[in-house]
Amino acid sequence: MHDARRYHPDTQCVHAGFEPDGTGAVVTPIYQTSTFSFRDADHGAGLFEGKREGYIYTRLGNPTIRACERAVAILEGGHDGIACASGMAAIHTTFASLLRAGDHAVCSAVVYGPTQTLLTGVMSRFGVESSVVDTADLDAVRRAMKSNTKLVFVETPGNPVLAVSDLAAIAEIAQGGGAKLAVDNTFSSPILQRPLDLGADVVVHSMTKFLNGHADVVAGMIVAKTAEDDAAMRKIFHQLGGCIDPLDAFLVSRGLKTLALRMERHCANAGRVARFLETHPKVAKVNYPWLPSHPQHELAKRQMRGGGGVVSFELAGGIEAGKTLMNSVRLCTLAVSLGGVETLIEHPASMTHASMGRDARARAGIPEGLVRVSVGIERADEIIADLEQGLAKT
Ligand SMILES: *Cc1c(COP(=O)(O)O)cnc(C)c1O
């Protein structure tokens, strides 16, 4: 579909990225091959020199992977996509492409844990300085900018308390100071939020989550707005080597076909779950961007088309109540990750963030009774009934 950009995202989800391969296949097949043969020496030479279109070696390109890359690039409104082995591989490639020794980066404090560790614990070893700030506070972003700031990295809504940052305003601050803005759009997907339209330069995804949507693939994607950024990042990516597998690219492309449909149901269900939790006596606080009680609700409504599928909430009973709820749910599955069709529930203080200890959790703004639910596409009243019977035991 060569003119996919003209269509509504609902239609793009079904068709974008597909190009006929001459066999009549209606979806891009799985080209499960590591390498591609050359017709003759001149053909091979032409491919290496970039004078001919074609495939050389799967780390550098593969038809199944290209279909997935084009699809996500079209959905995000970017120049092109770079599919990666994981969301972290996409974030690593972004940092390694846009930062060098002596540069400074600004990163959201409410962010996927390994993203922050990669920047402050790994990139720091290569001479990259960073400041971790609350990007929901524009003055904090302005104050963090330095003469050598080359990248502002924002996750919105951010993990796990769903803080919302103003992308259009941050793009102005970043670019005004000579830095690029990269946005982790994993929680919203391009169906609910298009950071490049709001001024961002780069979007990254953990496709493990909503884009694939079926909890059976680990994968990532980078989409740059301009051809120059795409080319620069792709060059580094080819050396770093964190490429996706053709089978996984196929599975993500299949998942994308129902992305718009799934997001509609995720948002409807999560909204109902959030409203239910907000009235429950054992729940002290609910974090969901589409609730009027969310501190950045007006901003969320301006820059997003829906609240997304993730809700987090604080149990009044603290860590013990959290453990009891985890042990009482039946329909909700006790697991980390998010964005799949099934409802997953996790309790950071006893699970993902247990090893930090209570004091470090408090400093990181993670309450002991915080629970995160990735609301799936099951019947909303059955998800709510499961939470209700679990909460009754806390
Ligand atoms: C899961 C996640 C990542 C990391 O992605 P992987 O595919 O697990 O490497 C990055 N950012 C966000 C917001 C995530 O939820």
mmCIF file of C-alpha atoms and ligand atoms in Angstrom:
data_model
loop_
_atom_site.group_PDB
_atom_site.id
_atom_site.type_symbol
_atom_site.label_atom_id
_atom_site.label_comp_id
_atom_site.label_asym_id
_atom_site.label_seq_id
_atom_site.Cartn_x
_atom_site.Cartn_y
_atom_site.Cartn_z
ATOM 1 C CA MET A 1 0.000 0.000 0.000
ATOM 2 C CA HIS A 2 2.035 2.927 -1.314
ATOM 3 C CA ASP A 3 -0.336 5.709 -0.233
ATOM 4 C CA ALA A 4 -1.028 4.454 3.304
ATOM 5 C CA ARG A 5 -0.216 7.880 4.775
ATOM 6 C CA ARG A 6 -3.452 9.273 3.276
ATOM 7 C CA TYR A 7 -5.662 6.938 5.321
ATOM 8 C CA HIS A 8 -7.088 7.068 8.827
ATOM 9 C CA PRO A 9 -4.959 5.238 11.447
ATOM 10 C CA ASP A 10 -7.670 2.545 11.784
ATOM 11 C CA THR A 11 -7.128 1.682 8.110
ATOM 12 C CA GLN A 12 -3.358 2.143 8.330
ATOM 13 C CA CYS A 13 -3.198 -0.498 11.090
ATOM 14 C CA VAL A 14 -4.593 -3.075 8.658
ATOM 15 C CA HIS A 15 -2.647 -2.118 5.528
ATOM 16 C CA ALA A 16 0.406 0.034 6.267
ATOM 17 C CA GLY A 17 3.788 -1.486 5.554
ATOM 18 C CA PHE A 18 2.613 -4.170 3.154
ATOM 19 C CA GLU A 19 4.169 -4.210 -0.303
ATOM 20 C CA PRO A 20 3.347 -7.057 -2.732
ATOM 21 C CA ASP A 21 6.273 -9.447 -3.253
ATOM 22 C CA GLY A 22 5.052 -10.712 -6.646
ATOM 23 C CA THR A 23 3.678 -14.041 -5.386
ATOM 24 C CA GLY A 24 0.164 -12.762 -4.659
ATOM 25 C CA ALA A 25 0.644 -13.206 -0.903
ATOM 26 C CA VAL A 26 -1.718 -10.810 0.923
ATOM 27 C CA VAL A 27 0.521 -10.446 3.961
ATOM 28 C CA THR A 28 4.310 -10.153 3.984
ATOM 29 C CA PRO A 29 5.626 -13.701 4.495
ATOM 30 C CA ILE A 30 8.302 -14.626 7.025
ATOM 31 C CA TYR A 31 11.609 -14.397 5.171
ATOM 32 C CA GLN A 32 13.437 -16.594 7.667
ATOM 33 C CA THR A 33 16.864 -16.223 6.112
ATOM 34 C CA SER A 34 20.091 -14.759 7.470
ATOM 35 C CA THR A 35 21.505 -13.765 4.083
ATOM 36 C CA PHE A 36 20.481 -13.006 0.469
ATOM 37 C CA SER A 37 22.280 -14.232 -2.627
ATOM 38 C CA PHE A 38 23.635 -11.849 -5.289
ATOM 39 C CA ARG A 39 22.872 -12.472 -8.968
ATOM 40 C CA ASP A 40 26.501 -11.764 -9.866
ATOM 41 C CA ALA A 41 29.515 -9.783 -8.659
ATOM 42 C CA ASP A 42 28.234 -6.466 -10.046
ATOM 43 C CA HIS A 43 24.852 -6.931 -8.357
ATOM 44 C CA GLY A 44 26.563 -7.564 -5.000
ATOM 45 C CA ALA A 45 28.866 -4.578 -5.485
ATOM 46 C CA GLY A 46 25.894 -2.327 -6.358
ATOM 47 C CA LEU A 47 24.029 -3.366 -3.216
ATOM 48 C CA PHE A 48 27.021 -2.670 -0.981
ATOM 49 C CA GLU A 49 27.585 0.711 -2.581
ATOM 50 C CA GLY A 50 23.931 1.563 -2.023
ATOM 51 C CA LYS A 51 23.415 2.104 -5.760
ATOM 52 C CA ARG A 52 20.861 -0.699 -5.971
ATOM 53 C CA GLU A 53 17.783 -1.503 -3.879
ATOM 54 C CA GLY A 54 17.786 -4.946 -2.339
ATOM 55 C CA TYR A 55 18.786 -7.109 0.543
ATOM 56 C CA ILE A 56 22.258 -8.227 1.658
ATOM 57 C CA TYR A 57 22.088 -9.658 5.183
ATOM 58 C CA THR A 58 19.235 -9.706 7.731
ATOM 59 C CA ARG A 59 20.947 -7.459 10.313
ATOM 60 C CA LEU A 60 21.059 -4.802 7.567
ATOM 61 C CA GLY A 61 17.567 -5.451 6.215
ATOM 62 C CA ASN A 62 14.981 -8.145 5.496
ATOM 63 C CA PRO A 63 11.592 -7.886 3.702
ATOM 64 C CA THR A 64 9.574 -9.059 6.737
ATOM 65 C CA ILE A 65 11.384 -6.598 8.991
ATOM 66 C CA ARG A 66 11.018 -3.743 6.472
ATOM 67 C CA ALA A 67 7.235 -4.289 6.354
ATOM 68 C CA CYS A 68 7.044 -3.888 10.141
ATOM 69 C CA GLU A 69 9.344 -0.830 10.078
ATOM 70 C CA ARG A 70 7.285 0.926 7.391
ATOM 71 C CA ALA A 71 4.023 0.186 9.232
ATOM 72 C CA VAL A 72 5.102 1.728 12.548
ATOM 73 C CA ALA A 73 6.756 4.696 10.771
ATOM 74 C CA ILE A 74 3.489 5.446 8.946
ATOM 75 C CA LEU A 75 1.431 5.109 12.145
ATOM 76 C CA GLU A 76 3.805 7.496 13.973
ATOM 77 C CA GLY A 77 4.015 9.924 11.034
ATOM 78 C CA GLY A 78 7.817 9.576 10.843
ATOM 79 C CA HIS A 79 10.304 9.130 8.003
ATOM 80 C CA ASP A 80 11.115 5.456 8.619
ATOM 81 C CA GLY A 81 11.416 2.831 11.350
ATOM 82 C CA ILE A 82 14.321 0.819 12.741
ATOM 83 C CA ALA A 83 13.086 -2.440 14.276
ATOM 84 C CA CYS A 84 15.151 -3.674 17.219
ATOM 85 C CA ALA A 85 15.499 -6.823 19.316
ATOM 86 C CA SER A 86 13.833 -5.159 22.326
ATOM 87 C CA GLY A 87 12.637 -1.813 23.595
ATOM 88 C CA MET A 88 15.944 -1.474 25.461
ATOM 89 C CA ALA A 89 17.889 -2.142 22.234
ATOM 90 C CA ALA A 90 15.894 0.707 20.636
ATOM 91 C CA ILE A 91 16.650 3.031 23.560
ATOM 92 C CA HIS A 92 20.337 2.036 23.583
ATOM 93 C CA THR A 93 20.604 2.703 19.840
ATOM 94 C CA THR A 94 18.940 6.095 20.365
ATOM 95 C CA PHE A 95 21.341 7.085 23.157
ATOM 96 C CA ALA A 96 24.406 5.755 21.305
ATOM 97 C CA SER A 97 23.390 7.562 18.090
ATOM 98 C CA LEU A 98 22.443 10.945 19.518
ATOM 99 C CA LEU A 99 24.994 11.283 22.334
ATOM 100 C CA ARG A 100 28.776 11.268 22.502
ATOM 101 C CA ALA A 101 31.403 11.840 25.225
ATOM 102 C CA GLY A 102 31.048 15.346 26.669
ATOM 103 C CA ASP A 103 27.324 15.597 25.885
ATOM 104 C CA HIS A 104 24.580 15.957 28.466
ATOM 105 C CA ALA A 105 21.100 14.367 28.427
ATOM 106 C CA VAL A 106 17.929 15.149 30.366
ATOM 107 C CA CYS A 107 15.650 12.225 31.238
ATOM 108 C CA SER A 108 12.218 11.901 32.915
ATOM 109 C CA ALA A 109 12.376 10.743 36.543
ATOM 110 C CA VAL A 110 9.136 8.782 36.136
ATOM 111 C CA VAL A 111 10.478 6.370 33.538
ATOM 112 C CA TYR A 112 11.009 2.671 32.852
ATOM 113 C CA GLY A 113 13.750 1.697 35.371
ATOM 114 C CA PRO A 114 16.330 0.226 32.942
ATOM 115 C CA THR A 115 16.125 3.375 30.757
ATOM 116 C CA GLN A 116 17.366 5.474 33.654
ATOM 117 C CA THR A 117 20.010 2.899 34.598
ATOM 118 C CA LEU A 118 21.249 2.726 30.999
ATOM 119 C CA LEU A 119 21.723 6.488 30.938
ATOM 120 C CA THR A 120 23.115 7.046 34.433
ATOM 121 C CA GLY A 121 24.975 3.737 34.872
ATOM 122 C CA VAL A 122 26.157 2.765 31.392
ATOM 123 C CA MET A 123 26.265 5.836 29.123
ATOM 124 C CA SER A 124 28.023 7.632 32.003
ATOM 125 C CA ARG A 125 30.965 5.223 31.505
ATOM 126 C CA PHE A 126 31.286 6.615 27.963
ATOM 127 C CA GLY A 127 31.459 10.233 29.116
ATOM 128 C CA VAL A 128 27.773 11.141 28.818
ATOM 129 C CA GLU A 129 26.428 13.304 31.644
ATOM 130 C CA SER A 130 22.755 13.269 32.568
ATOM 131 C CA SER A 131 20.117 14.926 34.723
ATOM 132 C CA VAL A 132 17.036 13.020 35.840
ATOM 133 C CA VAL A 133 14.162 15.462 36.362
ATOM 134 C CA ASP A 134 10.393 15.576 36.710
ATOM 135 C CA THR A 135 9.526 16.348 33.068
ATOM 136 C CA ALA A 136 5.893 17.031 34.061
ATOM 137 C CA ASP A 137 7.386 20.249 35.525
ATOM 138 C CA LEU A 138 8.468 22.471 32.596
ATOM 139 C CA ASP A 139 10.567 24.715 34.830
ATOM 140 C CA ALA A 140 12.523 21.673 35.990
ATOM 141 C CA VAL A 141 13.215 20.820 32.324
ATOM 142 C CA ARG A 142 14.320 24.421 31.608
ATOM 143 C CA ARG A 143 16.612 24.433 34.654
ATOM 144 C CA ALA A 144 18.177 21.103 33.649
ATOM 145 C CA MET A 145 19.204 22.318 30.170
ATOM 146 C CA LYS A 146 22.941 23.004 29.765
ATOM 147 C CA SER A 147 25.055 24.309 26.912
ATOM 148 C CA ASN A 148 26.057 20.703 26.082
ATOM 149 C CA THR A 149 22.549 19.167 26.333
ATOM 150 C CA LYS A 150 22.009 17.182 23.135
ATOM 151 C CA LEU A 151 19.059 14.975 24.083
ATOM 152 C CA VAL A 152 15.899 15.247 26.161
ATOM 153 C CA PHE A 153 14.302 11.843 26.724
ATOM 154 C CA VAL A 154 10.688 11.777 27.926
ATOM 155 C CA GLU A 155 8.354 8.918 28.774
ATOM 156 C CA THR A 156 4.701 10.000 28.924
ATOM 157 C CA PRO A 157 2.544 8.723 30.501
ATOM 158 C CA GLY A 158 5.451 7.598 32.715
ATOM 159 C CA ASN A 159 5.974 4.324 34.538
ATOM 160 C CA PRO A 160 4.422 3.455 37.043
ATOM 161 C CA VAL A 161 2.486 6.499 38.354
ATOM 162 C CA LEU A 162 1.414 7.724 34.869
ATOM 163 C CA ALA A 163 2.740 11.282 35.121
ATOM 164 C CA VAL A 164 2.022 13.212 31.907
ATOM 165 C CA SER A 165 4.615 15.557 30.350
ATOM 166 C CA ASP A 166 3.806 18.357 27.882
ATOM 167 C CA LEU A 167 5.508 17.207 24.674
ATOM 168 C CA ALA A 168 4.921 20.332 22.571
ATOM 169 C CA ALA A 169 6.362 22.587 25.294
ATOM 170 C CA ILE A 170 9.335 20.269 25.942
ATOM 171 C CA ALA A 171 10.088 20.068 22.201
ATOM 172 C CA GLU A 172 10.405 23.877 22.174
ATOM 173 C CA ILE A 173 12.648 23.905 25.245
ATOM 174 C CA ALA A 174 14.854 21.086 23.908
ATOM 175 C CA GLN A 175 15.197 22.380 20.355
ATOM 176 C CA GLY A 176 15.589 25.964 21.560
ATOM 177 C CA GLY A 177 18.641 24.736 23.473
ATOM 178 C CA GLY A 178 20.075 22.772 20.533
ATOM 179 C CA ALA A 179 18.927 19.349 21.784
ATOM 180 C CA LYS A 180 16.707 16.704 20.208
ATOM 181 C CA LEU A 181 13.581 15.367 21.888
ATOM 182 C CA ALA A 182 13.098 11.579 21.972
ATOM 183 C CA VAL A 183 9.856 10.170 23.388
ATOM 184 C CA ASP A 184 9.115 6.683 24.683
ATOM 185 C CA ASN A 185 5.580 6.196 23.314
ATOM 186 C CA THR A 186 5.161 2.615 24.600
ATOM 187 C CA PHE A 187 2.237 3.365 26.945
ATOM 188 C CA SER A 188 0.086 5.217 24.402
ATOM 189 C CA SER A 189 0.953 3.723 21.011
ATOM 190 C CA PRO A 190 0.500 6.000 17.974
ATOM 191 C CA ILE A 191 -3.255 5.414 18.163
ATOM 192 C CA LEU A 192 -3.461 7.569 21.297
ATOM 193 C CA GLN A 193 -0.456 9.893 20.961
ATOM 194 C CA ARG A 194 1.762 11.003 18.065
ATOM 195 C CA PRO A 195 4.836 12.709 19.570
ATOM 196 C CA LEU A 196 6.356 13.602 16.173
ATOM 197 C CA ASP A 197 3.271 15.708 15.349
ATOM 198 C CA LEU A 198 3.808 17.523 18.663
ATOM 199 C CA GLY A 199 7.391 18.428 17.733
ATOM 200 C CA ALA A 200 9.481 15.451 18.899
ATOM 201 C CA ASP A 201 12.409 14.296 16.725
ATOM 202 C CA VAL A 202 12.422 10.597 17.597
ATOM 203 C CA VAL A 203 9.921 8.081 18.976
ATOM 204 C CA VAL A 204 10.926 4.790 20.587
ATOM 205 C CA HIS A 205 8.764 1.818 21.480
ATOM 206 C CA SER A 206 8.896 -1.370 23.382
ATOM 207 C CA MET A 207 6.834 -3.278 20.783
ATOM 208 C CA THR A 208 6.723 -6.036 23.406
ATOM 209 C CA LYS A 209 3.751 -4.118 24.801
ATOM 210 C CA PHE A 210 0.753 -2.636 22.928
ATOM 211 C CA LEU A 211 2.136 -2.683 19.357
ATOM 212 C CA ASN A 212 2.492 -6.465 19.313
ATOM 213 C CA GLY A 213 -0.195 -6.778 21.971
ATOM 214 C CA HIS A 214 -0.192 -10.532 22.528
ATOM 215 C CA ALA A 215 2.549 -11.062 25.141
ATOM 216 C CA ASP A 216 4.474 -13.410 22.843
ATOM 217 C CA VAL A 217 7.292 -11.223 21.458
ATOM 218 C CA VAL A 218 10.091 -9.019 22.855
ATOM 219 C CA ALA A 219 10.896 -6.266 20.327
ATOM 220 C CA GLY A 220 11.486 -2.530 19.922
ATOM 221 C CA MET A 221 11.258 0.240 17.315
ATOM 222 C CA ILE A 222 12.808 3.640 16.637
ATOM 223 C CA VAL A 223 11.035 6.116 14.355
ATOM 224 C CA ALA A 224 12.863 9.307 13.352
ATOM 225 C CA LYS A 225 11.035 12.264 11.880
ATOM 226 C CA THR A 226 13.706 13.190 9.357
ATOM 227 C CA ALA A 227 15.657 11.235 6.759
ATOM 228 C CA GLU A 228 18.930 12.588 8.217
ATOM 229 C CA ASP A 229 18.227 11.333 11.745
ATOM 230 C CA ASP A 230 16.991 8.015 10.365
ATOM 231 C CA ALA A 231 20.165 7.511 8.320
ATOM 232 C CA ALA A 232 22.461 8.479 11.200
ATOM 233 C CA MET A 233 20.703 6.160 13.651
ATOM 234 C CA ARG A 234 20.455 3.262 11.188
ATOM 235 C CA LYS A 235 24.207 3.446 10.590
ATOM 236 C CA ILE A 236 24.947 3.106 14.325
ATOM 237 C CA PHE A 237 22.245 0.438 14.677
ATOM 238 C CA HIS A 238 23.921 -1.710 12.017
ATOM 239 C CA GLN A 239 27.121 -1.695 14.103
ATOM 240 C CA LEU A 240 25.428 -2.189 17.500
ATOM 241 C CA GLY A 241 23.572 -5.174 16.077
ATOM 242 C CA GLY A 242 20.410 -5.346 18.187
ATOM 243 C CA CYS A 243 18.238 -6.445 15.246
ATOM 244 C CA ILE A 244 14.816 -8.061 15.413
ATOM 245 C CA ASP A 245 14.178 -11.606 14.170
ATOM 246 C CA PRO A 246 12.020 -11.985 11.004
ATOM 247 C CA LEU A 247 9.518 -14.199 12.865
ATOM 248 C CA ASP A 248 9.096 -11.582 15.600
ATOM 249 C CA ALA A 249 8.712 -8.823 12.978
ATOM 250 C CA PHE A 250 5.973 -10.903 11.335
ATOM 251 C CA LEU A 251 4.186 -11.379 14.666
ATOM 252 C CA VAL A 252 4.343 -7.647 15.431
ATOM 253 C CA SER A 253 2.978 -6.831 11.941
ATOM 254 C CA ARG A 254 0.109 -9.219 12.624
ATOM 255 C CA GLY A 255 -0.510 -7.623 16.019
ATOM 256 C CA LEU A 256 -0.550 -4.136 14.456
ATOM 257 C CA LYS A 257 -3.573 -5.013 12.315
ATOM 258 C CA THR A 258 -5.792 -4.970 15.427
ATOM 259 C CA LEU A 259 -3.961 -2.171 17.280
ATOM 260 C CA ALA A 260 -6.693 0.457 16.840
ATOM 261 C CA LEU A 261 -9.420 -2.007 17.847
ATOM 262 C CA ARG A 262 -7.453 -3.215 20.853
ATOM 263 C CA MET A 263 -6.625 0.310 22.058
ATOM 264 C CA GLU A 264 -10.310 1.223 21.939
ATOM 265 C CA ARG A 265 -11.151 -1.677 24.257
ATOM 266 C CA HIS A 266 -8.068 -1.165 26.480
ATOM 267 C CA CYS A 267 -9.113 2.481 27.033
ATOM 268 C CA ALA A 268 -12.772 1.656 27.664
ATOM 269 C CA ASN A 269 -11.908 -1.128 30.123
ATOM 270 C CA ALA A 270 -9.149 0.807 31.903
ATOM 271 C CA GLY A 271 -11.482 3.798 32.295
ATOM 272 C CA ARG A 272 -14.110 1.593 33.931
ATOM 273 C CA VAL A 273 -11.534 -0.089 36.181
ATOM 274 C CA ALA A 274 -10.116 3.327 37.203
ATOM 275 C CA ARG A 275 -13.575 4.711 38.045
ATOM 276 C CA PHE A 276 -14.414 1.558 40.036
ATOM 277 C CA LEU A 277 -11.166 1.789 42.011
ATOM 278 C CA GLU A 278 -11.668 5.486 42.715
ATOM 279 C CA THR A 279 -14.863 4.741 44.656
ATOM 280 C CA HIS A 280 -13.428 1.732 46.558
ATOM 281 C CA PRO A 281 -12.858 2.347 50.307
ATOM 282 C CA LYS A 282 -9.608 0.307 50.395
ATOM 283 C CA VAL A 283 -8.032 2.350 47.596
ATOM 284 C CA ALA A 284 -6.280 5.557 48.697
ATOM 285 C CA LYS A 285 -5.448 6.939 45.248
ATOM 286 C CA VAL A 286 -5.893 6.054 41.555
ATOM 287 C CA ASN A 287 -3.505 7.182 38.782
ATOM 288 C CA TYR A 288 -5.091 7.280 35.322
ATOM 289 C CA PRO A 289 -4.725 10.188 32.858
ATOM 290 C CA TRP A 290 -8.401 10.116 31.842
ATOM 291 C CA LEU A 291 -9.692 10.635 35.391
ATOM 292 C CA PRO A 292 -10.533 14.287 36.153
ATOM 293 C CA SER A 293 -8.600 13.791 39.433
ATOM 294 C CA HIS A 294 -5.314 13.193 37.503
ATOM 295 C CA PRO A 295 -3.054 16.253 38.042
ATOM 296 C CA GLN A 296 -2.384 16.624 34.292
ATOM 297 C CA HIS A 297 -5.835 15.566 33.067
ATOM 298 C CA GLU A 298 -6.356 18.680 30.902
ATOM 299 C CA LEU A 299 -2.942 18.263 29.293
ATOM 300 C CA ALA A 300 -3.584 14.540 28.742
ATOM 301 C CA LYS A 301 -6.833 15.372 26.955
ATOM 302 C CA ARG A 302 -4.980 17.844 24.710
ATOM 303 C CA GLN A 303 -2.129 15.583 23.639
ATOM 304 C CA MET A 304 -3.683 12.099 23.844
ATOM 305 C CA ARG A 305 -6.767 10.537 22.249
ATOM 306 C CA GLY A 306 -7.460 8.194 25.179
ATOM 307 C CA GLY A 307 -6.165 7.324 28.625
ATOM 308 C CA GLY A 308 -4.493 4.046 27.621
ATOM 309 C CA GLY A 309 -4.662 0.586 29.145
ATOM 310 C CA VAL A 310 -2.570 1.010 32.292
ATOM 311 C CA VAL A 311 -3.978 2.039 35.677
ATOM 312 C CA SER A 312 -2.031 2.222 38.919
ATOM 313 C CA PHE A 313 -3.449 2.673 42.401
ATOM 314 C CA GLU A 314 -2.405 2.859 46.036
ATOM 315 C CA LEU A 315 -3.866 0.494 48.581
ATOM 316 C CA ALA A 316 -4.561 2.106 51.936
ATOM 317 C CA GLY A 317 -3.249 -1.098 53.599
ATOM 318 C CA GLY A 318 0.320 -0.705 52.245
ATOM 319 C CA ILE A 319 2.672 -3.569 51.418
ATOM 320 C CA GLU A 320 0.661 -6.317 53.192
ATOM 321 C CA ALA A 321 -2.535 -5.336 51.374
ATOM 322 C CA GLY A 322 -0.574 -5.404 48.106
ATOM 323 C CA LYS A 323 0.647 -8.954 48.732
ATOM 324 C CA THR A 324 -2.828 -10.114 49.754
ATOM 325 C CA LEU A 325 -4.355 -8.666 46.584
ATOM 326 C CA MET A 326 -1.666 -10.370 44.451
ATOM 327 C CA ASN A 327 -2.488 -13.702 46.109
ATOM 328 C CA SER A 328 -6.249 -13.264 45.767
ATOM 329 C CA VAL A 329 -6.832 -12.367 42.100
ATOM 330 C CA ARG A 330 -8.010 -15.177 39.795
ATOM 331 C CA LEU A 331 -8.671 -13.648 36.368
ATOM 332 C CA CYS A 332 -5.877 -11.066 36.523
ATOM 333 C CA THR A 333 -2.475 -12.684 35.939
ATOM 334 C CA LEU A 334 0.345 -11.920 38.355
ATOM 335 C CA ALA A 335 3.109 -10.775 35.979
ATOM 336 C CA VAL A 336 5.140 -7.750 34.927
ATOM 337 C CA SER A 337 4.972 -6.322 31.378
ATOM 338 C CA LEU A 338 1.842 -4.704 29.941
ATOM 339 C CA GLY A 339 -0.078 -4.024 26.764
ATOM 340 C CA GLY A 340 -1.240 -7.557 26.008
ATOM 341 C CA VAL A 341 -4.821 -8.699 25.535
ATOM 342 C CA GLU A 342 -4.829 -10.284 29.003
ATOM 343 C CA THR A 343 -5.064 -8.302 32.244
ATOM 344 C CA LEU A 344 -1.778 -8.357 34.184
ATOM 345 C CA ILE A 345 -1.298 -7.137 37.735
ATOM 346 C CA GLU A 346 1.875 -6.395 39.689
ATOM 347 C CA HIS A 347 2.906 -4.926 43.041
ATOM 348 C CA PRO A 348 6.216 -3.022 42.713
ATOM 349 C CA ALA A 349 7.112 -3.065 46.466
ATOM 350 C CA SER A 350 7.037 -6.878 46.695
ATOM 351 C CA MET A 351 8.013 -7.613 43.071
ATOM 352 C CA THR A 352 9.841 -5.368 40.543
ATOM 353 C CA HIS A 353 11.119 -2.893 43.145
ATOM 354 C CA ALA A 354 11.489 -5.247 46.165
ATOM 355 C CA SER A 355 15.289 -5.288 46.075
ATOM 356 C CA MET A 356 15.467 -1.460 46.317
ATOM 357 C CA GLY A 357 14.280 -1.509 49.907
ATOM 358 C CA ARG A 358 11.667 0.730 51.491
ATOM 359 C CA ASP A 359 13.741 3.941 51.706
ATOM 360 C CA ALA A 360 14.874 3.893 48.087
ATOM 361 C CA ARG A 361 11.289 3.208 46.999
ATOM 362 C CA ALA A 362 10.119 6.215 48.981
ATOM 363 C CA ARG A 363 12.775 8.415 47.332
ATOM 364 C CA ALA A 364 11.721 7.121 43.891
ATOM 365 C CA GLY A 365 8.080 7.963 44.641
ATOM 366 C CA ILE A 366 6.858 4.362 44.703
ATOM 367 C CA PRO A 367 4.384 3.898 47.572
ATOM 368 C CA GLU A 368 4.410 0.544 49.410
ATOM 369 C CA GLY A 369 0.787 -0.138 48.486
ATOM 370 C CA LEU A 370 1.119 0.801 44.797
ATOM 371 C CA VAL A 371 -0.367 -1.738 42.369
ATOM 372 C CA ARG A 372 -0.120 -1.537 38.572
ATOM 373 C CA VAL A 373 -2.748 -3.127 36.354
ATOM 374 C CA SER A 374 -2.389 -3.526 32.600
ATOM 375 C CA VAL A 375 -6.070 -3.781 31.768
ATOM 376 C CA GLY A 376 -6.716 -6.300 28.995
ATOM 377 C CA ILE A 377 -9.565 -6.674 26.524
ATOM 378 C CA GLU A 378 -11.667 -9.133 28.554
ATOM 379 C CA ARG A 379 -15.185 -8.139 29.743
ATOM 380 C CA ALA A 380 -14.742 -5.074 31.965
ATOM 381 C CA ASP A 381 -17.271 -6.264 34.557
ATOM 382 C CA GLU A 382 -15.412 -9.559 34.951
ATOM 383 C CA ILE A 383 -12.081 -7.762 35.491
ATOM 384 C CA ILE A 384 -13.767 -5.467 38.027
ATOM 385 C CA ALA A 385 -15.444 -8.415 39.804
ATOM 386 C CA ASP A 386 -12.044 -10.097 40.146
ATOM 387 C CA LEU A 387 -10.446 -6.958 41.619
ATOM 388 C CA GLU A 388 -13.475 -6.511 43.899
ATOM 389 C CA GLN A 389 -13.231 -10.003 45.394
ATOM 390 C CA GLY A 390 -9.433 -9.582 45.775
ATOM 391 C CA LEU A 391 -9.805 -6.176 47.462
ATOM 392 C CA ALA A 392 -12.382 -7.631 49.855
ATOM 393 C CA LYS A 393 -9.649 -9.924 51.246
ATOM 394 C CA THR A 394 -7.145 -7.097 51.929
HETATM 395 C C1 LIG B 1 8.936 -2.525 28.678
HETATM 396 C C2 LIG B 1 9.352 -1.132 28.460
HETATM 397 C C3 LIG B 1 10.608 -0.822 27.919
HETATM 398 C C4 LIG B 1 11.644 -1.876 27.617
HETATM 399 O O1 LIG B 1 11.240 -2.688 26.568
HETATM 400 P P1 LIG B 1 11.759 -4.202 26.359
HETATM 401 O O2 LIG B 1 11.039 -4.609 25.122
HETATM 402 O O3 LIG B 1 11.382 -4.968 27.580
HETATM 403 O O4 LIG B 1 13.232 -4.119 26.187
HETATM 404 C C5 LIG B 1 10.902 0.505 27.677
HETATM 405 N N1 LIG B 1 10.014 1.489 27.962
HETATM 406 C C6 LIG B 1 8.810 1.229 28.486
HETATM 407 C C7 LIG B 1 7.872 2.354 28.772
HETATM 408 C C8 LIG B 1 8.425 -0.087 28.760
HETATM 409 O O5 LIG B 1 7.222 -0.343 29.292
#
